[in-house]
Amino acid sequence: MQSPLDELQNKLNDEIDGKRYSVSWPWPQLDAVQAFLPGTLTMLCARPGRGKSLFCLQFIWAAYVRGDLCASYFLEDGVAYHLRRALAQKSGNRDILDM
């Protein structure tokens, strides 16, 4: 088992080496929020239909395009549902959601 000082030293070394970093937002006005540090859990909460899933899909796509490794786990519906939403976003055709 690592001592707390050794654990801190390892994390600091990983940050210095660029192995540990906060994924930046694609929207500059949110850059002060470092919600995506490795080992953290970030929750986005709001009432149904407020755009949480679309917001997350947009963020994940931007991070992926930038070259960040990313993954998500959406708790609503299934994979096909979210792939359809991603397709609607990327194609600019919102009618895809009405099929």
Short mmCIF file of N, CA and C in Angstrom, two decimals:
data_model
loop_
_atom_site.label_atom_id
_atom_site.label_comp_id
_atom_site.label_asym_id
_atom_site.label_seq_id
_atom_site.Cartn_x
_atom_site.Cartn_y
_atom_site.Cartn_z
N MET A 1 0.84 -1.18 0.00
CA MET A 1 0.00 0.00 0.00
C MET A 1 0.88 1.25 0.00
N GLN A 2 0.54 2.21 -0.87
CA GLN A 2 1.30 3.45 -0.96
C GLN A 2 0.98 4.37 0.21
N SER A 3 1.99 5.09 0.63
CA SER A 3 1.73 6.12 1.64
C SER A 3 1.06 7.30 0.94
N PRO A 4 0.35 8.15 1.69
CA PRO A 4 -0.28 9.32 1.07
C PRO A 4 0.73 10.23 0.35
N LEU A 5 1.93 10.35 0.89
CA LEU A 5 2.95 11.18 0.23
C LEU A 5 3.40 10.56 -1.09
N ASP A 6 3.57 9.23 -1.12
CA ASP A 6 3.94 8.56 -2.36
C ASP A 6 2.83 8.70 -3.41
N GLU A 7 1.59 8.56 -2.96
CA GLU A 7 0.45 8.71 -3.88
C GLU A 7 0.43 10.11 -4.48
N LEU A 8 0.63 11.12 -3.63
CA LEU A 8 0.66 12.49 -4.12
C LEU A 8 1.82 12.69 -5.09
N GLN A 9 2.99 12.16 -4.76
CA GLN A 9 4.16 12.31 -5.64
C GLN A 9 3.90 11.68 -7.00
N ASN A 10 3.26 10.51 -7.02
CA ASN A 10 2.94 9.84 -8.29
C ASN A 10 1.97 10.67 -9.11
N LYS A 11 0.94 11.23 -8.46
CA LYS A 11 -0.02 12.06 -9.19
C LYS A 11 0.64 13.32 -9.74
N LEU A 12 1.48 13.96 -8.93
CA LEU A 12 2.18 15.15 -9.40
C LEU A 12 3.10 14.82 -10.58
N ASN A 13 3.81 13.70 -10.50
CA ASN A 13 4.68 13.28 -11.61
C ASN A 13 3.86 13.04 -12.88
N ASP A 14 2.69 12.40 -12.72
CA ASP A 14 1.83 12.16 -13.88
C ASP A 14 1.34 13.46 -14.49
N GLU A 15 1.05 14.46 -13.65
CA GLU A 15 0.63 15.76 -14.17
C GLU A 15 1.79 16.45 -14.90
N ILE A 16 2.97 16.39 -14.33
CA ILE A 16 4.15 17.00 -14.96
C ILE A 16 4.45 16.33 -16.30
N ASP A 17 4.30 15.00 -16.36
CA ASP A 17 4.58 14.25 -17.59
C ASP A 17 3.45 14.32 -18.61
N GLY A 18 2.33 14.93 -18.24
CA GLY A 18 1.19 15.05 -19.15
C GLY A 18 0.31 13.81 -19.20
N LYS A 19 0.53 12.86 -18.29
CA LYS A 19 -0.31 11.66 -18.26
C LYS A 19 -1.64 11.92 -17.56
N ARG A 20 -1.68 12.93 -16.73
CA ARG A 20 -2.89 13.28 -15.97
C ARG A 20 -3.20 14.74 -16.23
N TYR A 21 -4.37 15.01 -16.79
CA TYR A 21 -4.76 16.38 -17.09
C TYR A 21 -6.28 16.48 -17.11
N SER A 22 -6.77 17.67 -16.94
CA SER A 22 -8.20 17.90 -17.02
C SER A 22 -8.56 18.12 -18.49
N VAL A 23 -9.56 17.41 -18.95
CA VAL A 23 -10.03 17.59 -20.32
C VAL A 23 -10.75 18.94 -20.38
N SER A 24 -10.36 19.77 -21.32
CA SER A 24 -10.97 21.09 -21.40
C SER A 24 -12.30 21.04 -22.14
N TRP A 25 -13.14 21.98 -21.82
CA TRP A 25 -14.44 22.11 -22.45
C TRP A 25 -14.28 22.71 -23.84
N PRO A 26 -15.19 22.41 -24.76
CA PRO A 26 -15.15 23.07 -26.06
C PRO A 26 -15.71 24.49 -26.01
N TRP A 27 -16.22 24.89 -24.86
CA TRP A 27 -16.80 26.21 -24.67
C TRP A 27 -15.95 26.97 -23.66
N PRO A 28 -15.24 28.01 -24.09
CA PRO A 28 -14.29 28.71 -23.22
C PRO A 28 -14.89 29.23 -21.92
N GLN A 29 -16.18 29.58 -21.92
CA GLN A 29 -16.78 30.12 -20.70
C GLN A 29 -16.87 29.07 -19.58
N LEU A 30 -16.66 27.80 -19.89
CA LEU A 30 -16.70 26.75 -18.87
C LEU A 30 -15.30 26.24 -18.48
N ASP A 31 -14.25 26.83 -19.04
CA ASP A 31 -12.90 26.33 -18.78
C ASP A 31 -12.49 26.34 -17.32
N ALA A 32 -13.06 27.22 -16.51
CA ALA A 32 -12.70 27.27 -15.09
C ALA A 32 -13.18 26.02 -14.33
N VAL A 33 -14.15 25.32 -14.89
CA VAL A 33 -14.68 24.12 -14.25
C VAL A 33 -13.84 22.93 -14.70
N GLN A 34 -13.05 22.37 -13.80
CA GLN A 34 -12.22 21.21 -14.13
C GLN A 34 -12.94 19.94 -13.67
N ALA A 35 -14.01 19.64 -14.37
CA ALA A 35 -14.87 18.53 -13.96
C ALA A 35 -14.40 17.18 -14.47
N PHE A 36 -13.41 17.16 -15.32
CA PHE A 36 -13.04 15.92 -15.98
C PHE A 36 -11.61 15.50 -15.68
N LEU A 37 -11.23 15.55 -14.43
CA LEU A 37 -9.93 15.03 -14.02
C LEU A 37 -10.01 13.52 -13.91
N PRO A 38 -8.93 12.81 -14.24
CA PRO A 38 -8.95 11.35 -14.09
C PRO A 38 -9.30 10.96 -12.65
N GLY A 39 -10.11 9.94 -12.53
CA GLY A 39 -10.48 9.45 -11.21
C GLY A 39 -11.65 10.18 -10.58
N THR A 40 -12.26 11.11 -11.33
CA THR A 40 -13.40 11.83 -10.79
C THR A 40 -14.68 11.38 -11.47
N LEU A 41 -15.77 11.64 -10.82
CA LEU A 41 -17.09 11.36 -11.36
C LEU A 41 -17.81 12.70 -11.49
N THR A 42 -18.32 12.98 -12.66
CA THR A 42 -19.03 14.24 -12.89
C THR A 42 -20.47 13.92 -13.26
N MET A 43 -21.39 14.57 -12.58
CA MET A 43 -22.81 14.37 -12.86
C MET A 43 -23.41 15.67 -13.37
N LEU A 44 -24.25 15.56 -14.38
CA LEU A 44 -24.97 16.70 -14.92
C LEU A 44 -26.44 16.45 -14.62
N CYS A 45 -27.05 17.32 -13.86
CA CYS A 45 -28.42 17.10 -13.40
C CYS A 45 -29.35 18.22 -13.84
N ALA A 46 -30.51 17.86 -14.29
CA ALA A 46 -31.56 18.82 -14.64
C ALA A 46 -32.84 18.03 -14.88
N ARG A 47 -33.93 18.73 -15.03
CA ARG A 47 -35.21 18.08 -15.30
C ARG A 47 -35.19 17.42 -16.67
N PRO A 48 -36.06 16.44 -16.89
CA PRO A 48 -36.12 15.77 -18.20
C PRO A 48 -36.38 16.75 -19.34
N GLY A 49 -35.73 16.48 -20.47
CA GLY A 49 -35.95 17.28 -21.66
C GLY A 49 -35.19 18.59 -21.70
N ARG A 50 -34.23 18.78 -20.84
CA ARG A 50 -33.49 20.04 -20.78
C ARG A 50 -32.21 20.04 -21.61
N GLY A 51 -31.88 18.93 -22.27
CA GLY A 51 -30.74 18.91 -23.17
C GLY A 51 -29.45 18.33 -22.59
N LYS A 52 -29.55 17.62 -21.48
CA LYS A 52 -28.35 17.06 -20.86
C LYS A 52 -27.63 16.09 -21.77
N SER A 53 -28.36 15.18 -22.37
CA SER A 53 -27.75 14.17 -23.24
C SER A 53 -27.11 14.81 -24.47
N LEU A 54 -27.80 15.74 -25.08
CA LEU A 54 -27.24 16.41 -26.26
C LEU A 54 -26.00 17.22 -25.89
N PHE A 55 -26.03 17.87 -24.73
CA PHE A 55 -24.87 18.61 -24.23
C PHE A 55 -23.69 17.67 -24.06
N CYS A 56 -23.94 16.52 -23.44
CA CYS A 56 -22.86 15.54 -23.22
C CYS A 56 -22.34 14.97 -24.52
N LEU A 57 -23.22 14.66 -25.45
CA LEU A 57 -22.77 14.15 -26.76
C LEU A 57 -21.90 15.17 -27.48
N GLN A 58 -22.29 16.44 -27.40
CA GLN A 58 -21.51 17.49 -28.05
C GLN A 58 -20.12 17.60 -27.42
N PHE A 59 -20.07 17.51 -26.09
CA PHE A 59 -18.79 17.57 -25.39
C PHE A 59 -17.91 16.38 -25.75
N ILE A 60 -18.49 15.18 -25.74
CA ILE A 60 -17.71 13.97 -26.03
C ILE A 60 -17.17 14.01 -27.46
N TRP A 61 -18.00 14.46 -28.40
CA TRP A 61 -17.54 14.56 -29.79
C TRP A 61 -16.38 15.54 -29.91
N ALA A 62 -16.51 16.70 -29.26
CA ALA A 62 -15.44 17.70 -29.32
C ALA A 62 -14.15 17.16 -28.71
N ALA A 63 -14.26 16.44 -27.60
CA ALA A 63 -13.08 15.86 -26.96
C ALA A 63 -12.45 14.80 -27.87
N TYR A 64 -13.27 13.98 -28.49
CA TYR A 64 -12.78 12.94 -29.39
C TYR A 64 -12.05 13.55 -30.58
N VAL A 65 -12.64 14.56 -31.20
CA VAL A 65 -12.04 15.22 -32.35
C VAL A 65 -10.70 15.85 -31.96
N ARG A 66 -10.62 16.35 -30.74
CA ARG A 66 -9.39 16.97 -30.24
C ARG A 66 -8.31 15.94 -29.96
N GLY A 67 -8.70 14.66 -29.87
CA GLY A 67 -7.73 13.60 -29.63
C GLY A 67 -7.73 13.04 -28.22
N ASP A 68 -8.65 13.49 -27.38
CA ASP A 68 -8.76 12.96 -26.02
C ASP A 68 -9.45 11.61 -26.05
N LEU A 69 -8.97 10.69 -25.23
CA LEU A 69 -9.66 9.42 -25.07
C LEU A 69 -10.86 9.67 -24.17
N CYS A 70 -12.02 9.22 -24.57
CA CYS A 70 -13.22 9.49 -23.76
C CYS A 70 -14.22 8.36 -23.93
N ALA A 71 -15.09 8.29 -22.94
CA ALA A 71 -16.17 7.31 -22.95
C ALA A 71 -17.32 7.90 -22.15
N SER A 72 -18.50 7.40 -22.38
CA SER A 72 -19.66 7.86 -21.61
C SER A 72 -20.55 6.67 -21.32
N TYR A 73 -21.36 6.84 -20.31
CA TYR A 73 -22.34 5.83 -19.95
C TYR A 73 -23.65 6.54 -19.70
N PHE A 74 -24.53 6.52 -20.68
CA PHE A 74 -25.83 7.17 -20.55
C PHE A 74 -26.81 6.16 -19.95
N LEU A 75 -27.57 6.60 -18.98
CA LEU A 75 -28.47 5.71 -18.26
C LEU A 75 -29.87 5.65 -18.86
N GLU A 76 -30.14 6.46 -19.85
CA GLU A 76 -31.48 6.45 -20.44
C GLU A 76 -31.47 5.70 -21.76
N ASP A 77 -32.54 4.99 -22.03
CA ASP A 77 -32.74 4.27 -23.29
C ASP A 77 -31.55 3.38 -23.63
N GLY A 78 -31.20 3.27 -24.90
CA GLY A 78 -30.14 2.35 -25.30
C GLY A 78 -29.15 3.00 -26.25
N VAL A 79 -28.25 2.18 -26.75
CA VAL A 79 -27.18 2.66 -27.63
C VAL A 79 -27.77 3.25 -28.92
N ALA A 80 -28.73 2.56 -29.53
CA ALA A 80 -29.31 3.05 -30.79
C ALA A 80 -29.94 4.43 -30.61
N TYR A 81 -30.57 4.67 -29.48
CA TYR A 81 -31.20 5.96 -29.18
C TYR A 81 -30.15 7.08 -29.21
N HIS A 82 -29.02 6.85 -28.55
CA HIS A 82 -27.99 7.89 -28.49
C HIS A 82 -27.21 8.01 -29.80
N LEU A 83 -27.05 6.92 -30.52
CA LEU A 83 -26.42 7.01 -31.84
C LEU A 83 -27.28 7.84 -32.79
N ARG A 84 -28.59 7.66 -32.70
CA ARG A 84 -29.51 8.46 -33.53
C ARG A 84 -29.37 9.94 -33.18
N ARG A 85 -29.26 10.25 -31.90
CA ARG A 85 -29.11 11.64 -31.47
C ARG A 85 -27.77 12.21 -31.96
N ALA A 86 -26.73 11.41 -31.89
CA ALA A 86 -25.42 11.86 -32.37
C ALA A 86 -25.47 12.10 -33.88
N LEU A 87 -26.14 11.20 -34.60
CA LEU A 87 -26.28 11.36 -36.05
C LEU A 87 -27.05 12.64 -36.39
N ALA A 88 -28.09 12.92 -35.64
CA ALA A 88 -28.86 14.15 -35.87
C ALA A 88 -27.99 15.38 -35.63
N GLN A 89 -27.17 15.34 -34.59
CA GLN A 89 -26.29 16.47 -34.31
C GLN A 89 -25.26 16.67 -35.42
N LYS A 90 -24.60 15.59 -35.80
CA LYS A 90 -23.51 15.72 -36.77
C LYS A 90 -24.03 16.03 -38.17
N SER A 91 -25.21 15.54 -38.52
CA SER A 91 -25.74 15.79 -39.86
C SER A 91 -26.47 17.12 -39.95
N GLY A 92 -26.86 17.66 -38.80
CA GLY A 92 -27.65 18.89 -38.80
C GLY A 92 -29.10 18.66 -39.20
N ASN A 93 -29.50 17.41 -39.22
CA ASN A 93 -30.86 17.05 -39.62
C ASN A 93 -31.64 16.57 -38.40
N ARG A 94 -32.39 17.46 -37.76
CA ARG A 94 -33.11 17.08 -36.55
C ARG A 94 -34.28 16.14 -36.85
N ASP A 95 -34.70 16.04 -38.12
CA ASP A 95 -35.80 15.13 -38.47
C ASP A 95 -35.44 13.66 -38.18
N ILE A 96 -34.15 13.36 -38.09
CA ILE A 96 -33.73 12.00 -37.77
C ILE A 96 -34.30 11.56 -36.43
N LEU A 97 -34.53 12.50 -35.54
CA LEU A 97 -35.06 12.17 -34.22
C LEU A 97 -36.55 11.82 -34.26
N ASP A 98 -37.23 12.17 -35.34
CA ASP A 98 -38.67 11.93 -35.44
C ASP A 98 -39.01 10.59 -36.09
N MET A 99 -38.01 9.81 -36.44
CA MET A 99 -38.27 8.54 -37.14
C MET A 99 -38.60 7.46 -36.16
#
